[in-house]
Amino acid sequence: MAMSSQFSLSLELSKLVPFGSLVNATGHGLVRLLRQIQTSGSDFITEQDLAEVFGRNRVEPMFASTFRTAVKQSLIHEISGIAEMVIEGGAGPTVRRSLNEPGYFAMVVQLSLLTFTHDLPGLTRSITRSLEQRAQGAAEYVAPPRYDNLMGALRAIREQTCGFMWELVISAVESKLYPSILWTDGTLYTRRTIPQNILQGLMESFTAIQHLPENTRLRIRSVRGVPTIVAWAHHVLGLTVRVDLNTYTNDESTSFGDGWPTVFIDATPTHSPTSLALLNETDDLLFEVADESQHIRLGPIYRHPVKDYGTRTLRLGDDDLERERGMVFAIVASCIEIARKQADGRRSKPIVTGKESCFPSVQRIISLSRSVFASHADMIDAIDPASELPCAALQSSLKRSDPKYPSHYGGIKTLLYLTHVIFVLSMAQGVEDELTLGINALDERHYTPFQLPDARTAFLSLASLLVESNDRNDEPYVVGDSTSVVSAWGWCLCLGSVTSPDPSDATAELVFMRGVPARGGERKVYIIDGVKPLKGEVTAFSKTQLAYVNIAAQPGEKCNLESWTSPRKSRHFIGTTEFTFEVSRVVACASSGPTSVAPPGLGPRKAREDSLSIGFRSMQEARWDVVHIPACEHLAALGQSIILPEGVWAFEGFDTPPVRAQEAVFAGLVAGDSSARWILIGRMMYQWGVLMRLAAICVRSRGCCFECAVQAAKGAFPRQRVGLVL
């Protein structure tokens, strides 16, 4: 007898496939598990409810092994000086639990696929409705998960399984289904989304196919969602699928798997409503889901991995392969030429600012381009970066009707967009092929065509590429002036200061890491500065407490590479909101020795402590603006001595040196004390350095000797006032 509804099918399946509690832990172990899942952003009861639906399915063994290998590793990246805060990536509590519980594992695999191809809000609403209808049809009503709890569980699964490249699976299905079609608009991603009524039916039907008697089969009529359904049914669950397209380019059936099909998909482009029917061996109807006039619309995800990101972006706007190769050449050649000119300009400077130091090299441009345009790696390898590239002619040809290049505005916009993407990705470390980015995520108003962006622009552009998708509006993805870490899709974009305690170690580059900010298992989207800018100031640096300065050595006198301070342990204050960690770092130092004390006349001589409240973003802003003196070939060791050359004064303290020479290098004796170095940078940049009109602030690398540091500062800024942080 045919079952009349989804609920009766679900009831019968619960009898046929009994699914007990997944809770194996007890006592303190259970409490610990509950806390871990809750702080990760998910919900224990919600995961249990999801596993009772998706956990009944059996994952194909070979696929299960591949998926398990890709997601099982947990990654921990330390954050500078904060023992309890890390960037936590890979397998979190939900995935780690699933590795030991088959039902949970099946749930994680299937929902990982669905979160990759569907917008999170739409998918959440669809599953919420399905669970609500199941609950209403049950003998005893049990309230389904709340929307926000379900959203958190789905997001946690998406983040913790980002190591698996679903794009390879989906693309392989699409290549077999549509071998001669180049999608030139967003319909490629739209066709991946499963209609809500079909998704609702699949939540029960796949279980029935795997567990009911043989010859039970599933018939689906839908144009949308076919690649995802095939990936789900065949690759994940091991079912044999046959798809009937009957398009202008393919009028035959396409099969996935060996043996007699159990899933039939009619993807004929008609105006017929979508439907799903489960039939037994005599074609009796066991279960049916018809089209709904008010069903939830699931939106697509417009993202692609870094590997062939540029190729995919080009093909969304043009289907001419010859023109595509011409555009790739124009993009890469232009990037190489601009990077080469920038490098030539840097060679004329002995030292450069942090902003300039993160400009990419020609080699980095080529390496990154081979990944972004992987399908054209052979052509990129043939480009000789030392030869004269016809960039001016290439760029001017964009305005003409050259058949090799697009003459329409959309094509020119895409070319300029991808040029900027190559630049900003080249300025970041940790860019991997698996990193997914939003397609066409940047507005051309936010960058200058054919020009290297500065570090701040690169950070904002990369953050937009990372977080962009059409479920962005449901999250607080707004990168502000105080942001130092932003995470999405299981990846973080971090400023170099987040992982480096010393100002000379804080890389000017940007860093991608697999993971999300976490503290004690609690995960957030952002890390922002907890120190708010003072009124009228452009920084979060605070005023120092110790108004002290002393000239330790003048020109012609002997001076040691040392610090007048003794370091104190840094303190951190961490606040939390729904989506952010607000971090303030208090770096402190104290005067050391009998001569480094409070000024005369202010009481008894004693050590005084000085401190600075600063956030990671403010640290990076300072690192971008100061001039970095790199390591030299000589021995750099604390205590080494030199005779100060003409125009160089060494001083102790953080106040304004009592020297008014127009040509001078003011060298602060803070070598070896990272806290004192940050305090002195803050004082120079935003207080007495402004009053004295310093031409630059130079920071010595710890691998640079005393003499080379002094000579570099003098040579780079002759006849000017320069601050030097030793």
PDB file of N, CA and C in Angstrom, residues 116 164-168 171 189 192 302-313 371-372 425 431-439:
ATOM      1  N   PHE A 116      28.076  23.551   0.896  1.00  0.00           N
ATOM      2  CA  PHE A 116      28.975  24.040  -0.142  1.00  0.00           C
ATOM      3  C   PHE A 116      28.212  24.591  -1.337  1.00  0.00           C
ATOM      4  N   PHE A 164      38.042  19.545   2.531  1.00  0.00           N
ATOM      5  CA  PHE A 164      37.633  18.694   1.423  1.00  0.00           C
ATOM      6  C   PHE A 164      37.187  19.566   0.254  1.00  0.00           C
ATOM      7  N   MET A 165      37.723  19.296  -0.939  1.00  0.00           N
ATOM      8  CA  MET A 165      37.424  20.126  -2.109  1.00  0.00           C
ATOM      9  C   MET A 165      36.203  19.588  -2.853  1.00  0.00           C
ATOM     10  N   TRP A 166      35.028  20.022  -2.421  1.00  0.00           N
ATOM     11  CA  TRP A 166      33.792  19.618  -3.085  1.00  0.00           C
ATOM     12  C   TRP A 166      33.748  20.099  -4.528  1.00  0.00           C
ATOM     13  N   GLU A 167      34.455  21.184  -4.818  1.00  0.00           N
ATOM     14  CA  GLU A 167      34.423  21.729  -6.173  1.00  0.00           C
ATOM     15  C   GLU A 167      34.908  20.694  -7.186  1.00  0.00           C
ATOM     16  N   LEU A 168      35.882  19.880  -6.815  1.00  0.00           N
ATOM     17  CA  LEU A 168      36.376  18.856  -7.734  1.00  0.00           C
ATOM     18  C   LEU A 168      35.298  17.822  -8.034  1.00  0.00           C
ATOM     19  N   SER A 171      32.442  19.649 -10.114  1.00  0.00           N
ATOM     20  CA  SER A 171      32.911  19.952 -11.472  1.00  0.00           C
ATOM     21  C   SER A 171      33.016  18.691 -12.324  1.00  0.00           C
ATOM     22  N   TYR A 189      26.046  28.147 -11.190  1.00  0.00           N
ATOM     23  CA  TYR A 189      25.880  27.972  -9.751  1.00  0.00           C
ATOM     24  C   TYR A 189      24.410  27.782  -9.385  1.00  0.00           C
ATOM     25  N   ARG A 192      23.159  24.267  -9.427  1.00  0.00           N
ATOM     26  CA  ARG A 192      23.616  23.395  -8.344  1.00  0.00           C
ATOM     27  C   ARG A 192      22.633  23.354  -7.175  1.00  0.00           C
ATOM     28  N   TYR A 302      28.240  31.595  -4.905  1.00  0.00           N
ATOM     29  CA  TYR A 302      29.123  32.007  -5.999  1.00  0.00           C
ATOM     30  C   TYR A 302      30.565  32.062  -5.484  1.00  0.00           C
ATOM     31  N   ARG A 303      31.158  30.892  -5.352  1.00  0.00           N
ATOM     32  CA  ARG A 303      32.529  30.796  -4.867  1.00  0.00           C
ATOM     33  C   ARG A 303      33.297  29.767  -5.699  1.00  0.00           C
ATOM     34  N   HIS A 304      34.630  29.898  -5.652  1.00  0.00           N
ATOM     35  CA  HIS A 304      35.465  28.937  -6.369  1.00  0.00           C
ATOM     36  C   HIS A 304      36.821  28.884  -5.675  1.00  0.00           C
ATOM     37  N   PRO A 305      37.461  27.713  -5.655  1.00  0.00           N
ATOM     38  CA  PRO A 305      38.807  27.638  -5.076  1.00  0.00           C
ATOM     39  C   PRO A 305      39.798  28.509  -5.827  1.00  0.00           C
ATOM     40  N   VAL A 306      40.905  28.810  -5.171  1.00  0.00           N
ATOM     41  CA  VAL A 306      41.956  29.604  -5.799  1.00  0.00           C
ATOM     42  C   VAL A 306      42.432  28.939  -7.091  1.00  0.00           C
ATOM     43  N   LYS A 307      42.537  27.623  -7.090  1.00  0.00           N
ATOM     44  CA  LYS A 307      42.971  26.925  -8.294  1.00  0.00           C
ATOM     45  C   LYS A 307      41.948  27.130  -9.409  1.00  0.00           C
ATOM     46  N   ASP A 308      42.367  27.774 -10.466  1.00  0.00           N
ATOM     47  CA  ASP A 308      41.537  28.101 -11.632  1.00  0.00           C
ATOM     48  C   ASP A 308      40.426  29.096 -11.310  1.00  0.00           C
ATOM     49  N   TYR A 309      40.614  29.866 -10.245  1.00  0.00           N
ATOM     50  CA  TYR A 309      39.633  30.913  -9.919  1.00  0.00           C
ATOM     51  C   TYR A 309      39.501  31.909 -11.066  1.00  0.00           C
ATOM     52  N   GLY A 310      40.636  32.328 -11.615  1.00  0.00           N
ATOM     53  CA  GLY A 310      40.587  33.295 -12.705  1.00  0.00           C
ATOM     54  C   GLY A 310      39.958  32.726 -13.958  1.00  0.00           C
ATOM     55  N   THR A 311      40.254  31.463 -14.260  1.00  0.00           N
ATOM     56  CA  THR A 311      39.660  30.831 -15.440  1.00  0.00           C
ATOM     57  C   THR A 311      38.151  30.761 -15.306  1.00  0.00           C
ATOM     58  N   ARG A 312      37.666  30.353 -14.136  1.00  0.00           N
ATOM     59  CA  ARG A 312      36.215  30.280 -13.928  1.00  0.00           C
ATOM     60  C   ARG A 312      35.578  31.655 -14.058  1.00  0.00           C
ATOM     61  N   THR A 313      36.232  32.679 -13.513  1.00  0.00           N
ATOM     62  CA  THR A 313      35.668  34.031 -13.591  1.00  0.00           C
ATOM     63  C   THR A 313      35.576  34.500 -15.040  1.00  0.00           C
ATOM     64  N   SER A 371      48.455  29.189 -10.461  1.00  0.00           N
ATOM     65  CA  SER A 371      47.362  28.569  -9.711  1.00  0.00           C
ATOM     66  C   SER A 371      46.018  29.184 -10.090  1.00  0.00           C
ATOM     67  N   VAL A 372      45.962  30.500 -10.143  1.00  0.00           N
ATOM     68  CA  VAL A 372      44.704  31.185 -10.452  1.00  0.00           C
ATOM     69  C   VAL A 372      44.236  30.871 -11.880  1.00  0.00           C
ATOM     70  N   LEU A 425      46.328  38.731  -3.904  1.00  0.00           N
ATOM     71  CA  LEU A 425      46.662  37.380  -3.473  1.00  0.00           C
ATOM     72  C   LEU A 425      48.170  37.190  -3.392  1.00  0.00           C
ATOM     73  N   VAL A 431      48.382  31.195   0.841  1.00  0.00           N
ATOM     74  CA  VAL A 431      47.337  31.000  -0.170  1.00  0.00           C
ATOM     75  C   VAL A 431      47.457  29.577  -0.713  1.00  0.00           C
ATOM     76  N   GLU A 432      46.438  28.773  -0.514  1.00  0.00           N
ATOM     77  CA  GLU A 432      46.434  27.385  -0.967  1.00  0.00           C
ATOM     78  C   GLU A 432      45.347  27.185  -2.018  1.00  0.00           C
ATOM     79  N   ASP A 433      45.511  26.136  -2.812  1.00  0.00           N
ATOM     80  CA  ASP A 433      44.539  25.857  -3.870  1.00  0.00           C
ATOM     81  C   ASP A 433      43.147  25.633  -3.312  1.00  0.00           C
ATOM     82  N   GLU A 434      43.045  25.089  -2.080  1.00  0.00           N
ATOM     83  CA  GLU A 434      41.745  24.759  -1.499  1.00  0.00           C
ATOM     84  C   GLU A 434      40.981  25.981  -0.986  1.00  0.00           C
ATOM     85  N   LEU A 435      41.667  27.101  -0.804  1.00  0.00           N
ATOM     86  CA  LEU A 435      41.019  28.315  -0.319  1.00  0.00           C
ATOM     87  C   LEU A 435      39.960  28.767  -1.315  1.00  0.00           C
ATOM     88  N   THR A 436      38.711  28.916  -0.868  1.00  0.00           N
ATOM     89  CA  THR A 436      37.639  29.349  -1.767  1.00  0.00           C
ATOM     90  C   THR A 436      37.388  30.838  -1.595  1.00  0.00           C
ATOM     91  N   LEU A 437      37.106  31.495  -2.709  1.00  0.00           N
ATOM     92  CA  LEU A 437      36.888  32.940  -2.728  1.00  0.00           C
ATOM     93  C   LEU A 437      35.596  33.258  -3.462  1.00  0.00           C
ATOM     94  N   GLY A 438      35.011  34.386  -3.118  1.00  0.00           N
ATOM     95  CA  GLY A 438      33.801  34.829  -3.785  1.00  0.00           C
ATOM     96  C   GLY A 438      34.085  35.239  -5.221  1.00  0.00           C
ATOM     97  N   ILE A 439      33.173  34.896  -6.121  1.00  0.00           N
ATOM     98  CA  ILE A 439      33.304  35.276  -7.530  1.00  0.00           C
ATOM     99  C   ILE A 439      32.813  36.712  -7.717  1.00  0.00           C
TER     100      ILE A 439
END
